[in-house]
CSV table of C-alpha atoms (C1' of nucleotides) in Angstrom, one decimal:
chain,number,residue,atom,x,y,z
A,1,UNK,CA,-4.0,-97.5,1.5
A,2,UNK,CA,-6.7,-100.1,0.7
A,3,UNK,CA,-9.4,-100.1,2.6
A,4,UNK,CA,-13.0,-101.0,1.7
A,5,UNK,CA,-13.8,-98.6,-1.2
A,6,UNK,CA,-10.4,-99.5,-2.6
A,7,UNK,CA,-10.9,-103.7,-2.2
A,8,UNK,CA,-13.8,-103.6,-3.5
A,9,UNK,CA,-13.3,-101.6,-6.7
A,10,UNK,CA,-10.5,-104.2,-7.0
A,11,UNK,CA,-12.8,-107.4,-6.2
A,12,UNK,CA,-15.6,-104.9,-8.9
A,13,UNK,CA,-12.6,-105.1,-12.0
A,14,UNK,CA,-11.5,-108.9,-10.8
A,15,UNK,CA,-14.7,-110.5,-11.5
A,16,UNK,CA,-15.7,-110.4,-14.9
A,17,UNK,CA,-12.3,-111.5,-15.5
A,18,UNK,CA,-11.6,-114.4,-13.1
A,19,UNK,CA,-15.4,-116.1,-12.6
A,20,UNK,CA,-15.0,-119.3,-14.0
A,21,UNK,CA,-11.2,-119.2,-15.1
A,22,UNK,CA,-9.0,-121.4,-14.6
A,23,UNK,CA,-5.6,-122.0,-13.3
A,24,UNK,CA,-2.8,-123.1,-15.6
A,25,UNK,CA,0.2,-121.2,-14.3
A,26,UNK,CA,1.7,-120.2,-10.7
A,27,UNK,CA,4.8,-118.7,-10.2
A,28,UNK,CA,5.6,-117.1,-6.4
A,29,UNK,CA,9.0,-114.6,-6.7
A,30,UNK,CA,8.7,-113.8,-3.2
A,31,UNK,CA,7.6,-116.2,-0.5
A,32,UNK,CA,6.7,-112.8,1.6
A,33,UNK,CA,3.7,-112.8,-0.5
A,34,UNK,CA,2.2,-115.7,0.9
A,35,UNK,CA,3.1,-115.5,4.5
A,36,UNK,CA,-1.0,-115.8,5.1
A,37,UNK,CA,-0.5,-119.5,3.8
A,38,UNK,CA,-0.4,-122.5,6.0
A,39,UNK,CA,2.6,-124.2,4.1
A,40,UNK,CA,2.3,-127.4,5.8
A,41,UNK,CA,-1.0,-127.8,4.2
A,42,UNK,CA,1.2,-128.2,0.5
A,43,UNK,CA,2.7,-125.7,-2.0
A,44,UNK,CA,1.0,-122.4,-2.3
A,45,UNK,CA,1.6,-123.1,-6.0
A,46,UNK,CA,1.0,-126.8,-6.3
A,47,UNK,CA,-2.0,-126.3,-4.4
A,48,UNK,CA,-3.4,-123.6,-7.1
A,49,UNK,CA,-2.7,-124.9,-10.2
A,50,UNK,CA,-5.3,-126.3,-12.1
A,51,UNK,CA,-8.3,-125.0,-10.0
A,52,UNK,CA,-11.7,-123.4,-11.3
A,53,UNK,CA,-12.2,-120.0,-9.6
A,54,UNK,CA,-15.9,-118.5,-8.5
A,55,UNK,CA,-16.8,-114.9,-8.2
A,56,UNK,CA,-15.0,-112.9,-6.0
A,57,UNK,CA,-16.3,-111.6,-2.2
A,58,UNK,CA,-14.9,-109.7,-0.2
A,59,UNK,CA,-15.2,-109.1,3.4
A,60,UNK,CA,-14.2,-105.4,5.2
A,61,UNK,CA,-10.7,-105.5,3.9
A,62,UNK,CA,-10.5,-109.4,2.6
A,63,UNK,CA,-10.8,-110.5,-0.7
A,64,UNK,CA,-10.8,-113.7,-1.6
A,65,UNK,CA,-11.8,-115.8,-4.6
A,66,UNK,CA,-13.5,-119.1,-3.8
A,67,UNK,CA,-12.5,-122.3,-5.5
A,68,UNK,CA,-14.2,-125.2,-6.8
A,69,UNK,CA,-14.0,-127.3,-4.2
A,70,UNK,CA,-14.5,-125.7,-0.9
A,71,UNK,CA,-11.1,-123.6,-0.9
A,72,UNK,CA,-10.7,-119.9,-1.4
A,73,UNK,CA,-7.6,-118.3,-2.6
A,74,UNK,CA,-7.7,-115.0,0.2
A,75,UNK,CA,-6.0,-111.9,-0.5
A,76,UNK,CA,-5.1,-109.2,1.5
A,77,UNK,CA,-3.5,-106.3,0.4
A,78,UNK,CA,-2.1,-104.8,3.5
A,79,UNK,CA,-1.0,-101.2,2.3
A,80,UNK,CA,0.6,-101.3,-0.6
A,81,UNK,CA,-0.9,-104.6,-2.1
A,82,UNK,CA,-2.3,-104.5,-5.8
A,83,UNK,CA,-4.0,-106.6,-7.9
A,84,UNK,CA,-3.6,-106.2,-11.7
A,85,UNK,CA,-5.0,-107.8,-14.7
A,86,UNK,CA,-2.4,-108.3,-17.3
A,87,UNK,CA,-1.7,-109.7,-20.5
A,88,UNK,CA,-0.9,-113.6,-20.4
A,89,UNK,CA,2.4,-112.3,-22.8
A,90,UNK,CA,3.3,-109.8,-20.3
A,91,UNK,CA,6.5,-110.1,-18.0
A,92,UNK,CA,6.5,-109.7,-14.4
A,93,UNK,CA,10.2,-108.5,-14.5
A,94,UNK,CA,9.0,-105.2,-16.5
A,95,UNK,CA,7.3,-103.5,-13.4
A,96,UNK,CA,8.5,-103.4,-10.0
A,97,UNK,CA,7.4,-105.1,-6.8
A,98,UNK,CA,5.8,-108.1,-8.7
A,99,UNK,CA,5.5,-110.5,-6.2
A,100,UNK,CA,3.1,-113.3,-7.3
A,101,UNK,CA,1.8,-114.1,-11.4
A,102,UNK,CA,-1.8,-116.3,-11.6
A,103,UNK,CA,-1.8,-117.4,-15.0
A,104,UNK,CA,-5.9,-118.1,-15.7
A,105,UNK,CA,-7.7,-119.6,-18.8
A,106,UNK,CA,-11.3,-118.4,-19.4
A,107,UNK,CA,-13.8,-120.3,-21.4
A,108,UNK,CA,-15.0,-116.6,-23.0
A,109,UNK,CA,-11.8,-114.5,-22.8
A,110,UNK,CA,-8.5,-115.1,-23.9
A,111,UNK,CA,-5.8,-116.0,-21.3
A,112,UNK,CA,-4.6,-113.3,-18.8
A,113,UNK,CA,-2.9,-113.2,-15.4
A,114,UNK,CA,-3.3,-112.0,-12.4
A,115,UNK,CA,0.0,-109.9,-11.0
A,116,UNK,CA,-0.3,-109.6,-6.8
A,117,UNK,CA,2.1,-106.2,-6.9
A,118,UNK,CA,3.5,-105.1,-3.2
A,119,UNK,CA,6.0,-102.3,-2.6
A,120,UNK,CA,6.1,-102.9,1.2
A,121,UNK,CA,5.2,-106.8,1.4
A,122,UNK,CA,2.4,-106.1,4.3
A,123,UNK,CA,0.4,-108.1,2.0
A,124,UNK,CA,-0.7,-111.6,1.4
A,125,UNK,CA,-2.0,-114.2,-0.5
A,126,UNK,CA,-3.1,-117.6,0.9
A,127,UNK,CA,-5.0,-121.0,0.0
A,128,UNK,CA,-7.2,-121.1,2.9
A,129,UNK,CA,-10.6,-123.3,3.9
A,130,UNK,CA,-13.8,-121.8,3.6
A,131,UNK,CA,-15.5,-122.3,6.9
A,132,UNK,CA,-19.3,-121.5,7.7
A,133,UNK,CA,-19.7,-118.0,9.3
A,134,UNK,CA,-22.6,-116.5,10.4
A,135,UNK,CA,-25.5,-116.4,8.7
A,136,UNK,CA,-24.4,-119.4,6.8
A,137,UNK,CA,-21.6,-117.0,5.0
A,138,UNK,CA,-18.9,-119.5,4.0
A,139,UNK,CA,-15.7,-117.3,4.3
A,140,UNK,CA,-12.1,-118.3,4.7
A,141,UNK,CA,-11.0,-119.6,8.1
A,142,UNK,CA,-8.6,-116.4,8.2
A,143,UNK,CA,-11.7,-113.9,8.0
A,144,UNK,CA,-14.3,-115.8,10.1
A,145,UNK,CA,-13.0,-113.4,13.3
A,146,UNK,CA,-13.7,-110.3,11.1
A,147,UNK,CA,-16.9,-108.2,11.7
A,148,UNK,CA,-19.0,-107.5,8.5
A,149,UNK,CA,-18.5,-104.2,7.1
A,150,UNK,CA,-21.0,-101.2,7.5
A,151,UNK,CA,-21.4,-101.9,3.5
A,152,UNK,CA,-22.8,-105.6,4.6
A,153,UNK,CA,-26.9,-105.7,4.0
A,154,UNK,CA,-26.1,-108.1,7.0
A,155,UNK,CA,-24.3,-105.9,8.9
A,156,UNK,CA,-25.9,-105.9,12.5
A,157,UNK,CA,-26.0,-102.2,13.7
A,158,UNK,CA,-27.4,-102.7,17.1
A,159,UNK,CA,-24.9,-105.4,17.8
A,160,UNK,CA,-21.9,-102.6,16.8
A,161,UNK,CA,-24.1,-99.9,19.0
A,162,UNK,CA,-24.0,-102.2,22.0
A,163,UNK,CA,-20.5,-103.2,21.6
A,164,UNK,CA,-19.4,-99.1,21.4
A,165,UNK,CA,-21.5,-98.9,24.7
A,166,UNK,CA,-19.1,-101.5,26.4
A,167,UNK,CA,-15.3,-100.1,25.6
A,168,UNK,CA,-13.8,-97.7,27.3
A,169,UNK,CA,-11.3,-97.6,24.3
A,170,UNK,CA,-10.9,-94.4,22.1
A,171,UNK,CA,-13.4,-94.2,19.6
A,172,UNK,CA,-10.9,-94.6,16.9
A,173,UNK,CA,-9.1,-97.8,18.1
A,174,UNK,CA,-12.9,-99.2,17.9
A,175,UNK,CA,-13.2,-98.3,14.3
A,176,UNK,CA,-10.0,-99.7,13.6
A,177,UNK,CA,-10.5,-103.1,15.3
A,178,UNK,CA,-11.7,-105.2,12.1
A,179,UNK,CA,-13.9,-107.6,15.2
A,180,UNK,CA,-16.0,-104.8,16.0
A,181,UNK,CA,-16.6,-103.0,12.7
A,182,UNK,CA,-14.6,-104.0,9.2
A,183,UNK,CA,-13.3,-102.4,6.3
A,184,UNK,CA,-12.1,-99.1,8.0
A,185,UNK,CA,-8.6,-97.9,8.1
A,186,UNK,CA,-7.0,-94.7,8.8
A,187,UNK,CA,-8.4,-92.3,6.5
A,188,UNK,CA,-11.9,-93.2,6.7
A,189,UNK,CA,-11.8,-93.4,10.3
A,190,UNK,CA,-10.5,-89.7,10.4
A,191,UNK,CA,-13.2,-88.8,7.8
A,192,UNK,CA,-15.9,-90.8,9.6
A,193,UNK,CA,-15.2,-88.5,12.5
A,194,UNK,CA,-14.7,-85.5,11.2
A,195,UNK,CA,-17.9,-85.8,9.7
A,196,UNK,CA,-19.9,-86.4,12.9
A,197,UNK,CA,-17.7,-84.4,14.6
A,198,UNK,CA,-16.4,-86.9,17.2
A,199,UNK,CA,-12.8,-86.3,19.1
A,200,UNK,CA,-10.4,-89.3,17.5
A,201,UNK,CA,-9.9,-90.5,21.7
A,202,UNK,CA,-13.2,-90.1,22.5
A,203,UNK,CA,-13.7,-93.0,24.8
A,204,UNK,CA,-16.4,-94.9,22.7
A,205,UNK,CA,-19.0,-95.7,26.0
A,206,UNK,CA,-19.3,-91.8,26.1
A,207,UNK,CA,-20.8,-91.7,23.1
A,208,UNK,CA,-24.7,-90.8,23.1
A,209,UNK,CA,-26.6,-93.7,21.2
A,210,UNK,CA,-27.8,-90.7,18.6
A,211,UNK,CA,-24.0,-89.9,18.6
A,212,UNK,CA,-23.1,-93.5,17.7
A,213,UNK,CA,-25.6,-93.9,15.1
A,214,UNK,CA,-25.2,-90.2,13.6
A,215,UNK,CA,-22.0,-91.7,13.3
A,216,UNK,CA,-22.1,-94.9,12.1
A,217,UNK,CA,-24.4,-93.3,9.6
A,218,UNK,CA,-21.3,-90.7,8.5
A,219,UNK,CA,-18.9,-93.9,8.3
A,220,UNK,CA,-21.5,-95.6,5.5
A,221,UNK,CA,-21.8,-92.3,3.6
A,222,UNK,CA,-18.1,-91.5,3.3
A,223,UNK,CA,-17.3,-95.3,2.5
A,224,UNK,CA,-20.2,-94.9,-0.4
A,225,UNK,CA,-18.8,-91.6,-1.5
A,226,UNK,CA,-15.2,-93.3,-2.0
A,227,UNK,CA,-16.6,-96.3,-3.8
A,228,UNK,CA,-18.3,-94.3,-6.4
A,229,UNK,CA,-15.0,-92.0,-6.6
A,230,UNK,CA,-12.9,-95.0,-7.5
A,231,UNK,CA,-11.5,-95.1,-3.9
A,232,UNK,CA,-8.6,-92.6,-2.4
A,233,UNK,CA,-5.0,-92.6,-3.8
A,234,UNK,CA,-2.0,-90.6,-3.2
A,235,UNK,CA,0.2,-92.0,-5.2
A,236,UNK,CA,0.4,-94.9,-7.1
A,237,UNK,CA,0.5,-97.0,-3.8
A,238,UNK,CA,-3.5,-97.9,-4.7
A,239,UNK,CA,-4.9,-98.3,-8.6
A,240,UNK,CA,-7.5,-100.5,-9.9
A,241,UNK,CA,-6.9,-103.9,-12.0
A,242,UNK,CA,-6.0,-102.1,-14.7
A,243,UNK,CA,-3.5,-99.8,-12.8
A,244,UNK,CA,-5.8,-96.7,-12.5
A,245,UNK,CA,-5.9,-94.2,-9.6
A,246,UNK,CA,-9.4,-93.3,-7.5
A,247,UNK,CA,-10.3,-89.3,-7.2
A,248,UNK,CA,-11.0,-89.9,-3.4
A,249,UNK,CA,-8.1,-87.7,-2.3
A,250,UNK,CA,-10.1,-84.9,-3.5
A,251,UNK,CA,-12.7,-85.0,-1.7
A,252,UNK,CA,-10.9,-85.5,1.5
A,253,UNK,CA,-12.0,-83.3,4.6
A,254,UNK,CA,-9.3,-83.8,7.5
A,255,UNK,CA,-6.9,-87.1,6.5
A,256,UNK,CA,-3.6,-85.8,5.2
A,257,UNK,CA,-4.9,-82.0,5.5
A,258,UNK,CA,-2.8,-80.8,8.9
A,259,UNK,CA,-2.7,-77.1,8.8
A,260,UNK,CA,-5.2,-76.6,5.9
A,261,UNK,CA,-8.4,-74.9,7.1
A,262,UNK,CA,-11.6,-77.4,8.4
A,263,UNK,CA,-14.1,-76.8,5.2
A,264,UNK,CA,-17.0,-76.3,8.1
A,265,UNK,CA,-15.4,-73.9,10.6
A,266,UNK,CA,-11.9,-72.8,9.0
A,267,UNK,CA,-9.6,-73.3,11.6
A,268,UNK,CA,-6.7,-75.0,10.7
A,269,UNK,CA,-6.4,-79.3,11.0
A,270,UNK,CA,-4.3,-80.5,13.3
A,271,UNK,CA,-2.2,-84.1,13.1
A,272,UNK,CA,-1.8,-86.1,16.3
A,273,UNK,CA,0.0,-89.4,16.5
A,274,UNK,CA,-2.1,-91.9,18.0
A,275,UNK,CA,-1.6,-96.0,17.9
A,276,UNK,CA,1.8,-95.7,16.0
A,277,UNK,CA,-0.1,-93.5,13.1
A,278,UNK,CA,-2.2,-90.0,12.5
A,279,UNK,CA,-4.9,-88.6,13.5
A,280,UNK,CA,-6.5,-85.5,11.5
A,281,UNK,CA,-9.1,-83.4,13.1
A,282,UNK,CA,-10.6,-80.0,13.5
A,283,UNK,CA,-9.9,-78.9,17.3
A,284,UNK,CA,-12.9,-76.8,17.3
A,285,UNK,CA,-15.6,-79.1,15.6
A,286,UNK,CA,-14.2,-82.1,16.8
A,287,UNK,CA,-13.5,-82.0,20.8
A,288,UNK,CA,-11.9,-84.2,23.5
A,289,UNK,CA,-15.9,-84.3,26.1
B,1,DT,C1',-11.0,-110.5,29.3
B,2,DA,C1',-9.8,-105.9,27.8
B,3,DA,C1',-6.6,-102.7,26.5
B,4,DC,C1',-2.5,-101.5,24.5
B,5,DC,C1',1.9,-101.8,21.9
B,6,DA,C1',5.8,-103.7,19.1
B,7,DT,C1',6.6,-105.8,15.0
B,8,DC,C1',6.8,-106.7,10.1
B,9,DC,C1',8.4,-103.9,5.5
B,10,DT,C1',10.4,-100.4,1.8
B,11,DG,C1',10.3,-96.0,-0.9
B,12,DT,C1',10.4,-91.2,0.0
B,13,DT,C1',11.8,-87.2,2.2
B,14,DA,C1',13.9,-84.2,5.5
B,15,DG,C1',17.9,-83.1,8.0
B,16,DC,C1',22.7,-82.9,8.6
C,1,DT,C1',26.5,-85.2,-2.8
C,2,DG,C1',25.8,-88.8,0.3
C,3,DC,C1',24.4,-90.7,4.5
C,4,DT,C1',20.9,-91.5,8.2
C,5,DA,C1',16.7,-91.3,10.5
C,6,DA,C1',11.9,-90.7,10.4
C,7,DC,C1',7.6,-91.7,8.4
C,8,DA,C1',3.6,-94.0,6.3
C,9,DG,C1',-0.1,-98.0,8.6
C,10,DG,C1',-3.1,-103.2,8.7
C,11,DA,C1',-3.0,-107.2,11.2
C,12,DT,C1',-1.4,-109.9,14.8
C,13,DG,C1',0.8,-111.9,18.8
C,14,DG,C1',2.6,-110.8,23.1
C,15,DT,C1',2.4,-108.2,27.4
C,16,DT,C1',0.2,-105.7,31.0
DNA sequence: TAACCATCCTGTTAGC
DNA sequence: TGCTAACAGGATGGTT
């Protein structure tokens, strides 16, 4: 599933090729794809074509390529969204699940486009206005609610201490709300966790302020880890641009590992559901306080 | 206002 | 062999 390693390896391999391209072709197969865009604002296509694209940013979970002329095209991949650079020759109808083409034209490459592949259509492209955030960020109107990731230079810690201090939510549903901290999704939450050793329903104003930061701290290591791994992937539900899988999964400690022994203590994972999805832990390291 | 939950979707797999 | 149900989960809007 992508989550921030696996976005930004994406937005990594999309830059070189996109920065200063620009659009000559648009062709949407599947109007699920761009469910993110405000139609009445014109043609997802129409609106496209023709425009010079900057270098890509990305916020927690958001991509989005800013335009020349104070638009962005957003993406989102949702969990089965890819991006992939292709040939400008090569046919959309040859692999599955292609949902959107981007033909480009670069003034230093040849022509390419950009396929937007999505098995299960949670994904999404959109034109969308770039709007002034805070600290003067100009991000798309869609991402100015999101929180900036714990990858952000910006990132205010005390700001996400103080806001753990003040839910009485599990611990988990915090990490997964993209207002309060971005760019986390299931596995990393589980791994953040299992790492400092924190219960998944721990309500988060429990939580010691050396607790918080201990784990805040374990959420920035294991998001590092997966970038420089290439990001997590199971199957070939998350690749890079040019279609290749991340060694995450390896290294994984509790997601996906029910039954398999904790590599600290050796007793056996265990997989609860929790918020319509699963929750790995170790029911020694990791208890309920 | 905070907290929580249903909903969207499709390929895979388990169970019958 | 073929059918059906369960499952995976990010974001969001609605309900409590």
């Amino acid at each position: 599933m992508p989550e921030l390693p696996e976005v930004e390896v994406v937005r990594l391999g999309l830059a070189p090729a996109v920065t200063g391209a620009v659009v000559t072709a648009v062709d949407v197969f599947d109007e699920r794809a761009i469910t993110r865009h405000d139609r009445a604002r014109g043609s997802f296509a129409d609106r496209l074509l023709g425009r010079r694209m900057l270098a890509p940013k990305r916020r927690g979970k958001f991509l989005w390529i800013p335009l020349d002329d104070g638009e962005a095209l957003l993406a989102h991949l949702g969990m089965t969204g890819q991006l992939l650079l292709r040939e400008s020759w090569a046919r959309p109808q040859d692999e599955p699940h292609v949902r959107v083409r981007v033909e480009l034209t670069h003034p230093s490459l040849h022509e390419l486009a950009v396929f937007f592949r999505d098995q299960r259509t949670f994904g999404s492209l959109a034109l969308d206005e770039l709007t002034a955030a805070d600290a003067g960020d100009l991000v798309p109107g869609q991402v100015a609610h999101i929180a900036r990731d714990p990858l952000d230079p910006l990132c205010d810690d005390s700001a996400f201490l103080v806001a753990l201090t003040r839910k009485s939510s599990a611990i988990k549903r915090v990490l997964l709300d993209q207002r309060a901290i971005s760019g986390i999704g299931n596995i990393y939450a589980d791994e953040a966790l299992w790492a400092a050793r924190i219960h998944p329903e721990q309500p988060a104003n429990t939580l010691s302020r050396a607790k918080a930061k201990l784990l805040l701290a374990e959420i920035r290591l294991v998001l590092a880890k997966a970038l420089t791994e290439g990001g997590t992937s199971f199957d070939s539900q998350y690749v890079n641009v040019n279609g290749q899988a991340g060694y995450f999964a390896h290294s994984l400690n509790a997601y996906g590992r029910e039954g398999a022994p904790c590599p600290r203590c050796g007793t056996p994972i265990v997989r609860v559901s929790f918020m319509n999805r699963s929750s790995h832990f170790c029911p020694r390291d990791q208890r309920l306080r």
